[in-house]
Amino acid sequence: MQAKLALARRFCENGRPDRKAGAYTLSTSSAPKVNPGNFFEDFRLGQQIRHATPRTVTTGDVALYNGLFGSRFAVQSADTFAKSIGYPRAPVDDLLVFHMVFGKTVPDISLNAVANLGYADCRFLKAVYPGATLTAASEVIGLKENSNRKTGIVYVRSRGFDETGDTVLDYARWVMVRKRDEKAAPPGDHMPELPKAVTPAQLGAACPRIDAAAYDNVLAGSPHRFGDYKAGDEIDHIVGVTVEDAEHMIATRLYQNTARIHFDHFTESKGRFGKRLIYGGHVISLARALSFNGLGNAFHVAAINGGRHVAPLFAGLTVFAWSEVLETASLPGRDDVGALRLRTVATKDRPCADFPLKQGDDSDPAVILDLDYWVLMPK
Amino acid sequence: MQAKLALARRFCENGRPDRKAGAYTLSTSSAPKVNPGNFFEDFRLGQQIRHATPRTVTTGDVALYNGLFGSRFAVQSADTFAKSIGYPRAPVDDLLVFHMVFGKTVPDISLNAVANLGYADCRFLKAVYPGATLTAASEVIGLKENSNRKTGIVYVRSRGFDETGDTVLDYARWVMVRKRDEKAAPPGDHMPELPKAVTPAQLGAACPRIDAAAYDNVLAGSPHRFGDYKAGDEIDHIVGVTVEDAEHMIATRLYQNTARIHFDHFTESKGRFGKRLIYGGHVISLARALSFNGLGNAFHVAAINGGRHVAPLFAGLTVFAWSEVLETASLPGRDDVGALRLRTVATKDRPCADFPLKQGDDSDPAVILDLDYWVLMPK
Amino acid sequence: MQAKLALARRFCENGRPDRKAGAYTLSTSSAPKVNPGNFFEDFRLGQQIRHATPRTVTTGDVALYNGLFGSRFAVQSADTFAKSIGYPRAPVDDLLVFHMVFGKTVPDISLNAVANLGYADCRFLKAVYPGATLTAASEVIGLKENSNRKTGIVYVRSRGFDETGDTVLDYARWVMVRKRDEKAAPPGDHMPELPKAVTPAQLGAACPRIDAAAYDNVLAGSPHRFGDYKAGDEIDHIVGVTVEDAEHMIATRLYQNTARIHFDHFTESKGRFGKRLIYGGHVISLARALSFNGLGNAFHVAAINGGRHVAPLFAGLTVFAWSEVLETASLPGRDDVGALRLRTVATKDRPCADFPLKQGDDSDPAVILDLDYWVLMPK
C-alpha cells in the first residue's frame, strides 16, 4: 500500500489541470502587482520560502470548525476535560492546525499546480492553543521535471510555527507544477528520501503526558482504549454526511487557502469537472469527525504517514468512511498513551459496511480518500 | 391545547422511522466499537446515564449562533447592556444552551428513535456565560412498550450542568424507541407524572435580579414591557426566513447532535421524506429570533412547558411565526421582571397574518411548530 | 465619476421596491407591537435616532467573517503582526465594523426603503478591537419628497460608537423611502451638502502611528508599498468567488441586519427579482477580500468616498473585481503610512482582465459595484 500512498496524481486539489499556463501569464503581465504564483522553473533546490499571512487562532476559529465538522473528541471540546488529564486547556484540533499551515503555503507552492501528489512524514510537534499565532515556511527539498517538459514535481518540506518560533507541524509534500516556459532548462533531478511512515519514537511531542486514570471514558464517549484495538481491526464509521458548497468554501476560506478551483463556479463550470472541486483537506476533516464513531478515544492525530486524494469530491455528495488498524505501537518512555496506525478510507455516496478497498482493490470509483496516519489513545 | 402538547408523534427528529432496526444491528455486529445506541429493551426504570462530550461554550459558539439565527435580544448581544441591568456579562442564548445539552443526549437516548414525542417541565436554572463547560445526564423516568411490541416510549429527565456541577437546565422528554428484539420482555408500564406547565414560582432562577429602570428600551429595540402585554394578545412576527441545508447542518453540528437524518442526503433521499430532515430545535431557534419583532424585551426564555414539532421542515422552505400571549404572571418576590406564557406557532411557506391554528385548527399543513413557553420581560 | 457616485438608485438593498406599502400597514395594524419601520413622513429634519441592539464584537465574529470572506490582510489576521507595527492587538476588520453599524440603522431608517441611493463622507475614526461594544445613532440631515408623492429621499448621518462613547465610524447615507400616506404634507426640500471625497487630512484616525520599518512585507504577502503605486494603476484581482445563499444570509444576520429581502425566498420568489437579493455590503466585503491580490499591504480602509450598487447580486453567481488607483496622498504629519484612493469595480460572472467600466462605460450589465474609497499603506 505504501507504494500507492507514495505517489498519486489522480486530480488536483489546488491547481487547474485543464487550463493553459498562459492564462496566468496574461493576467500577470497586465497586473504586475498580482501574485502569479511560482512556476516550476522558479523553484531552486534548497530554496527557503517564508509564507504570508500569520494567523492568530481563536476560539472563534474553533467554533466554526466545530460547526463545519461536528467533531466530538472530548479533549478538544472541553477545557475541563483537557485539564483533567494534564493539558492546560483544550488544544486546537490538529487538523485545523494542519489546514491553516497548509493554506499559507498555497500562494507560493501550489498556485500553478496541476496536481497535489502526496504527503509524507507529517508530524504534529507541539500543541496549539487558542491565542497562538501560526506562521509557515517551506524548503524546496526536491525537483524533477516531467518528460513532457510542461510540468515538474516540486518537493517541499513545510513547517508551521507558533508565535514563540517553535515548530508545531512539519511535513513533506510534493506537487506537480506547471512550467511558465516549456523551454526553461530542467533543474536536474533531485528526489528526496522520505520515510514510508513516521516511527513511534517520533510520536507524541504535541501531547503532554496525560493522566490516563483521570481520563473519563463515559464523558469521552467510548469505553475502548488503546489496549482494546489490534492490527487488522476494521471499523465502519456508519454515518454519512453530505457536503454543501457553502460549507467547504467557508472552511477553506477560514484556512486562508486561496486555491481558486474551490471557489469559482463561473470558471470551473467550463473546466475539467464542470464544477468547484472541494479542498482535499475537507475530506480528511470529515473522515476524522466520522471516525469518532468507533475511535472515540483517538484524541490526537500525532502524524500522517501518507495519503491520497483518490478521486475528487463535489458538493451535494455524501461522505462515508471506515478505518483499519494497521499497527499498534507503544511510545518509548510513555505509559500514558499508545499509538494506533490507521488507514481511513472515505467514499462518496457509498456506505462502507463492506470496507471498500479492503482487498487493495484500487478501482472503486466511490473512494475519495485513502489516509495512513497515527493517532494516540489513552492506555 | 395541553393534551395536544402532551403527546405528539408526527415525525421523528432524530431517528429514522422508515428503516428496519436490522440495519443498525448488522452494522453493530460488524463494527463492535461503534455506538449502536440504546434500544427500548436496553433502558431500565431509574437508570442514570451520563452523556458524552463535555463542551466549553465560547464567544465563538455565540457568534456562529448569531450568524445562523440573527438574534437581536440586547441582553445576549452586548456585555455592556447585560451589565447595565445586573448581569456580570452577556449570557449565552438560552436556546443555544438547550441545543447543546439536548445534543449530548442523542447518542444514548434517541439514536434508535422513531419519533420525538414531547418535552415537558423544561426549566432554565442558571445563566450560562462563555467559558462555562456543559455536560449532561439523564434519568429514565418512565417506560411503556407499544402494543405492536416493536417500539416503546422512553421517558427521561435530562439535565445540563456547568463545570461547577450546578444544574443549568432540567427537562423531561419522551421519545419512541425501536426494540432490538421484538420478543424482548416488556418492562411493565411506568408513566411519569409531568406538569402541564411550569409554575411562575419556578421561573427566574437563571435570571439575576435586574435593574429594570436601567433597562434601556431604545437600545433594546422595543418600547413594550411586561405591563403592555395581556393574555389573548396575538402578534404576527411578519418576517420570514428561508433555511438552507448548509445552515441547519452547521447549527446541528455546532451542538454535536449526531442524529444522522439531518446530515445524510444519500440515505435520506431513499427514505421517508426523500431528503434531509431539519432538526426540530432549528425551528425553535428560528421562531425565537423572528419573535423579536413584537416581543423585543422578552430577553429570557425561562421555561418550556411543552411543544410539538407538528410537521417536518426541509431546506429551501421559508419559516414564519406568530405568537399568542396565553397568560401573564408575576414572579413571587420579584418586582423587576414579569413572565409571559407564550404560544409561538411557526409555519413553512405561509405568512402568519391570520394566525394559523388560532382556533385550535390542527390541520393546517403549513404549521411546523407549536410551542408553549415562558419568557421574562422587565417590568 | 463623482456625479455617478453621488446618486444612484438602480435597486434596493434593503427594501422591497415592488410591493405596496399597504402590505406593511396591514400587518402593523394587526400586530401593533411589531416594528413597522419609519415611513417618509415620519422623518423630521434634525431628528436624532438612537438605534437598537448594542453588540459586543468578539473573536468569534471575526472568525466567522474570515470564514465568509477569506480576508488575508496580516494586520487583522494576527495579533503578533499587529503588535509588531504598533497596534495593541489585531483590530477588527473595518468593513465588519461598517456592516455592524449599518445593520443597526436598518430597522429605523430603511425598513420601508425603495432604494439605497448612496453613501458619502464615510470615515473610520477609531480602531475597534474584540471586546468592544458597538452602538449606533443617526441624525436626519436632509429630506426631499419625490414628485410622484409616493416616496421621498431621506438623508442621514449615521455614527457608530464604542462602549466608551467614542465615535468609531461616521457616514452619510441617503435612501428612498415610501410614504405611508401619499397625501401627507411634504416636509420641504433640505438637501445636505456632502463632500465628493474625504480629504487626506481626515484620514488615519483609526490607524495608530505604525512602525513601517517593522512591517514585514513577506509575512504580509506583498512587496509593494505606498510608493510603488501611482494614480492610474489598474489591477485585475483575477480570482473569482461564487456566493451561496447560506453564506450571504449568515453574514447579514451576523450584522443583525433585518432587511427581509435578503432572507425570505418565499416572498421574494414572487417579487421583482424572483429571488433573494444579496446585501450590497456583502459585495463590498467580497471585493475587498479579492483586492488583497494586488493590494496586499492596503491594510486599512480609512474612508469611503462614495459607492454605487450598480446592479443586484444573487446566489450562484461569481464575483470578480479590479481596482484603479485614483489618487495617492500623504497624510499631514505622518510619514509612516500613505493613502491610496481606489476605485474598485466588482462584476458578476465576468472576469475583469479588461477592466470593465474603465472608460466610464456605465452600461456593462455585469458590473455590480463601483466603490470609491481610501486605503492606507505603509510607506
XYZ file of N, CA, C and O in Angstrom, chain A residues 220-312:
372
model
N -15.911 10.899 27.529
C -15.271 10.878 26.211
C -16.139 10.193 25.162
O -15.966 10.419 23.966
N -17.050 9.345 25.614
C -17.981 8.741 24.662
C -17.568 7.399 24.112
O -18.188 6.893 23.171
N -16.553 6.783 24.683
C -16.131 5.461 24.207
C -15.463 4.704 25.330
O -14.601 5.232 26.030
N -15.809 3.417 25.512
C -15.151 2.606 26.546
C -13.845 1.991 26.054
O -13.149 1.346 26.836
N -13.508 2.179 24.786
C -12.396 1.434 24.198
C -11.113 2.242 24.220
O -11.039 3.319 23.624
N -10.120 1.675 24.892
C -8.828 2.337 24.968
C -7.820 1.625 24.079
O -8.142 0.652 23.396
N -6.599 2.125 24.132
C -5.527 1.597 23.285
C -5.485 0.068 23.274
O -5.402 -0.563 22.211
N -5.575 -0.513 24.454
C -5.431 -1.958 24.551
C -6.564 -2.740 23.918
O -6.468 -3.958 23.742
N -7.646 -2.077 23.593
C -8.796 -2.769 23.015
C -8.713 -2.888 21.503
O -9.592 -3.504 20.882
N -7.722 -2.279 20.904
C -7.589 -2.342 19.439
C -6.399 -3.218 19.076
O -5.407 -3.272 19.796
N -6.507 -3.877 17.938
C -5.372 -4.684 17.462
C -5.271 -4.535 15.943
O -6.261 -4.206 15.252
N -4.105 -4.749 15.429
C -3.888 -4.653 13.988
C -4.878 -5.554 13.264
O -5.126 -6.690 13.688
N -5.453 -5.043 12.222
C -6.428 -5.806 11.450
C -7.868 -5.446 11.772
O -8.772 -5.775 11.011
N -8.093 -4.792 12.895
C -9.456 -4.357 13.226
C -9.989 -3.455 12.113
O -9.283 -2.558 11.638
N -11.238 -3.702 11.756
C -11.873 -2.856 10.745
C -13.122 -2.243 11.348
O -13.922 -2.942 11.968
N -13.299 -0.992 11.145
C -14.407 -0.279 11.774
C -15.141 0.537 10.719
O -14.565 1.448 10.109
N -16.398 0.190 10.524
C -17.250 1.016 9.655
C -17.799 2.158 10.510
O -18.450 1.912 11.519
N -17.531 3.382 10.113
C -17.994 4.512 10.934
C -19.467 4.840 10.673
O -20.021 5.755 11.282
N -20.076 4.139 9.759
C -21.521 4.057 9.532
C -22.149 5.337 8.996
O -22.742 5.341 7.925
N -22.031 6.406 9.761
C -22.805 7.606 9.458
C -22.222 8.329 8.248
O -21.011 8.376 8.058
N -23.093 8.904 7.425
C -22.656 9.713 6.298
C -22.998 11.170 6.487
O -23.923 11.503 7.238
N -22.256 12.025 5.832
C -22.529 13.460 5.929
C -22.399 14.082 4.545
O -21.427 13.863 3.828
N -23.421 14.816 4.176
C -23.468 15.459 2.867
C -22.774 16.821 2.942
O -22.905 17.527 3.930
N -22.053 17.163 1.900
C -21.303 18.421 1.887
C -21.998 19.438 0.985
O -22.406 19.107 -0.133
N -22.113 20.646 1.478
C -22.685 21.746 0.699
C -21.570 22.693 0.257
O -20.561 22.842 0.933
N -21.796 23.370 -0.861
C -20.797 24.334 -1.342
C -20.480 25.403 -0.299
O -19.321 25.773 -0.104
N -21.500 25.901 0.364
C -21.246 26.947 1.365
C -20.301 26.438 2.446
O -19.428 27.163 2.922
N -20.449 25.174 2.811
C -19.639 24.636 3.904
C -18.166 24.525 3.530
O -17.282 24.960 4.271
N -17.883 23.914 2.389
C -16.461 23.715 2.080
C -15.797 25.036 1.740
O -14.619 25.230 2.020
N -16.555 25.978 1.197
C -15.934 27.284 0.912
C -15.664 28.053 2.200
O -14.613 28.682 2.352
N -16.600 28.010 3.137
C -16.357 28.681 4.424
C -15.142 28.066 5.104
O -14.272 28.776 5.617
N -15.054 26.757 5.091
C -13.923 26.089 5.741
C -12.611 26.489 5.071
O -11.640 26.866 5.741
N -12.576 26.417 3.779
C -11.327 26.638 3.057
C -10.888 28.099 3.174
O -9.699 28.397 3.268
N -11.854 28.999 3.203
C -11.511 30.408 3.463
C -11.037 30.614 4.885
O -10.176 31.459 5.146
N -11.621 29.876 5.827
C -11.167 30.001 7.211
C -9.676 29.718 7.308
O -8.966 30.307 8.118
N -9.191 28.821 6.453
C -7.763 28.495 6.445
C -6.970 29.457 5.567
O -5.772 29.276 5.385
N -7.627 30.428 4.976
C -6.977 31.388 4.065
C -6.283 30.666 2.906
O -5.294 31.147 2.369
N -6.843 29.547 2.517
C -6.371 28.788 1.362
C -6.956 29.447 0.121
O -8.167 29.593 0.001
N -6.081 29.851 -0.816
C -6.531 30.682 -1.936
C -6.700 29.923 -3.247
O -6.874 30.547 -4.289
N -6.653 28.609 -3.204
C -6.747 27.851 -4.454
C -8.110 28.086 -5.092
O -9.131 27.628 -4.589
N -8.120 28.759 -6.230
C -9.383 29.252 -6.759
C -10.319 28.162 -7.244
O -11.518 28.394 -7.394
N -9.791 26.986 -7.492
C -10.641 25.904 -8.008
C -11.751 25.534 -7.016
O -12.761 24.948 -7.387
N -11.565 25.919 -5.755
C -12.592 25.606 -4.752
C -13.709 26.650 -4.689
O -14.736 26.407 -4.063
N -13.479 27.799 -5.301
C -14.360 28.947 -5.040
C -15.085 29.519 -6.256
O -16.057 30.233 -6.096
N -14.595 29.225 -7.442
C -15.026 29.979 -8.619
C -15.861 29.092 -9.537
O -15.339 28.418 -10.424
N -17.156 29.095 -9.317
C -18.025 28.255 -10.130
C -18.047 28.704 -11.584
O -18.131 27.881 -12.502
N -17.981 30.004 -11.802
C -18.052 30.522 -13.172
C -16.962 29.908 -14.040
O -17.217 29.393 -15.132
N -15.744 29.935 -13.540
C -14.625 29.398 -14.311
C -14.663 27.873 -14.337
O -14.477 27.252 -15.394
N -14.904 27.278 -13.192
C -14.870 25.813 -13.114
C -16.018 25.170 -13.874
O -15.916 24.012 -14.292
N -17.084 25.898 -14.064
C -18.212 25.308 -14.811
C -17.799 24.994 -16.244
O -18.411 24.155 -16.904
N -16.748 25.670 -16.699
C -16.243 25.392 -18.053
C -14.999 24.519 -18.005
O -14.357 24.299 -19.029
N -14.629 24.091 -16.808
C -13.367 23.387 -16.645
C -13.527 21.877 -16.677
O -14.564 21.334 -17.086
N -12.518 21.221 -16.182
C -12.420 19.771 -16.268
C -13.585 19.051 -15.594
O -14.091 18.051 -16.083
N -13.986 19.564 -14.436
C -15.030 18.873 -13.681
C -16.417 19.479 -13.874
O -17.415 18.902 -13.497
N -16.433 20.686 -14.392
C -17.714 21.349 -14.590
C -18.269 21.965 -13.323
O -19.392 22.457 -13.290
N -17.463 21.945 -12.276
C -17.945 22.477 -11.012
C -16.766 22.707 -10.076
O -15.636 22.296 -10.378
N -17.036 23.366 -8.959
C -15.990 23.586 -7.968
C -15.541 22.257 -7.368
O -16.367 21.411 -7.039
N -14.262 22.135 -7.186
C -13.672 20.968 -6.544
C -13.524 21.279 -5.051
O -13.121 22.378 -4.676
N -13.827 20.305 -4.205
C -13.691 20.522 -2.762
C -12.257 20.267 -2.324
O -11.632 19.282 -2.743
N -11.735 21.166 -1.529
C -10.379 21.032 -0.962
C -10.211 19.635 -0.351
O -11.042 19.205 0.447
N -9.142 18.959 -0.723
C -8.920 17.605 -0.233
C -8.886 17.520 1.283
O -9.340 16.542 1.883
N -8.379 18.568 1.915
C -8.326 18.574 3.368
C -9.704 18.557 4.009
O -9.859 18.133 5.162
N -10.706 19.027 3.266
C -12.076 18.978 3.798
C -12.499 17.525 4.022
O -13.135 17.207 5.024
N -12.125 16.679 3.109
C -12.473 15.257 3.233
C -11.755 14.641 4.435
O -12.338 13.833 5.172
N -10.501 15.034 4.624
C -9.762 14.496 5.772
C -10.469 14.875 7.081
O -10.654 14.039 7.968
N -10.887 16.112 7.178
C -11.573 16.544 8.405
C -12.929 15.864 8.577
O -13.317 15.520 9.700
N -13.647 15.684 7.482
C -14.927 14.976 7.578
C -14.707 13.536 8.050
O -15.409 13.042 8.926
N -13.716 12.878 7.454
C -13.453 11.480 7.809
C -13.013 11.374 9.265
O -13.428 10.467 9.994
N -12.194 12.314 9.686
C -11.753 12.320 11.083
C -12.948 12.475 12.029
O -13.047 11.779 13.038
N -13.852 13.372 11.705
C -15.027 13.561 12.569
C -15.906 12.316 12.564
O -16.398 11.885 13.611
N -16.089 11.711 11.397
C -16.902 10.489 11.333
C -16.254 9.365 12.134
O -16.941 8.531 12.725
N -14.926 9.356 12.164
C -14.217 8.247 12.813
C -14.407 8.231 14.321
O -14.062 7.237 14.980
N -14.965 9.297 14.881
C -15.277 9.280 16.309
C -16.124 8.068 16.650
O -15.969 7.477 17.726
N -16.991 7.697 15.747
C -17.870 6.555 15.978
C -17.089 5.261 15.751
O -17.081 4.683 14.675
N -16.419 4.832 16.791
C -15.581 3.647 16.711
C -14.173 3.908 17.192
O -13.455 2.992 17.574
N -13.794 5.165 17.178
C -12.451 5.546 17.606
C -12.527 6.776 18.521
O -11.719 7.701 18.421
N -13.492 6.767 19.412
C -13.800 7.968 20.198
C -12.699 8.428 21.126
O -12.682 9.580 21.542
N -11.783 7.526 21.461
C -10.690 7.939 22.339
C -9.379 8.229 21.596
O -8.352 8.463 22.228
N -9.455 8.250 20.282
C -8.266 8.590 19.477
C -8.127 10.107 19.455
O -8.312 10.765 18.440
N -7.768 10.666 20.592
C -7.968 12.099 20.814
C -6.949 12.987 20.113
O -7.134 14.187 20.031
N -5.903 12.387 19.581
C -4.844 13.229 18.995
C -4.315 12.583 17.717
O -3.939 11.407 17.716
N -4.315 13.346 16.639
C -3.627 12.921 15.419
C -2.166 13.299 15.600
O -1.825 14.484 15.664
N -1.315 12.309 15.711
C 0.093 12.577 16.016
C 0.950 12.705 14.768
O 1.965 13.410 14.779
N 0.540 12.029 13.705
C 1.344 12.055 12.484
C 0.508 11.562 11.314
O -0.451 10.803 11.495
N 0.888 12.002 10.111
C 0.285 11.478 8.888
C 1.415 10.861 8.076
O 2.388 11.546 7.727
N 1.285 9.581 7.825
C 2.343 8.890 7.089
C 2.249 9.123 5.595
O 3.258 9.178 4.900
N 1.054 9.240 5.108
C 0.847 9.463 3.694
C -0.627 9.462 3.396
O -1.450 9.081 4.239
N -0.978 9.914 2.241
C -2.396 9.943 1.927
C -2.610 10.262 0.471
O -1.796 10.920 -0.151
N -3.682 9.741 -0.033
C -4.034 10.028 -1.422
C -5.454 10.565 -1.475
O -6.363 10.032 -0.829
N -5.628 11.596 -2.266
C -6.971 12.015 -2.613
C -7.299 11.261 -3.893
O -6.968 11.685 -4.985
N -7.943 10.129 -3.727
C -8.079 9.163 -4.812
C -8.998 9.671 -5.914
O -8.833 9.365 -7.092
N -9.993 10.441 -5.538
C -10.929 10.989 -6.522
C -11.483 12.286 -5.956
O -11.445 12.508 -4.742
N -11.973 13.122 -6.812
C -12.470 14.425 -6.342
C -13.825 14.308 -5.657
O -14.598 13.387 -5.916
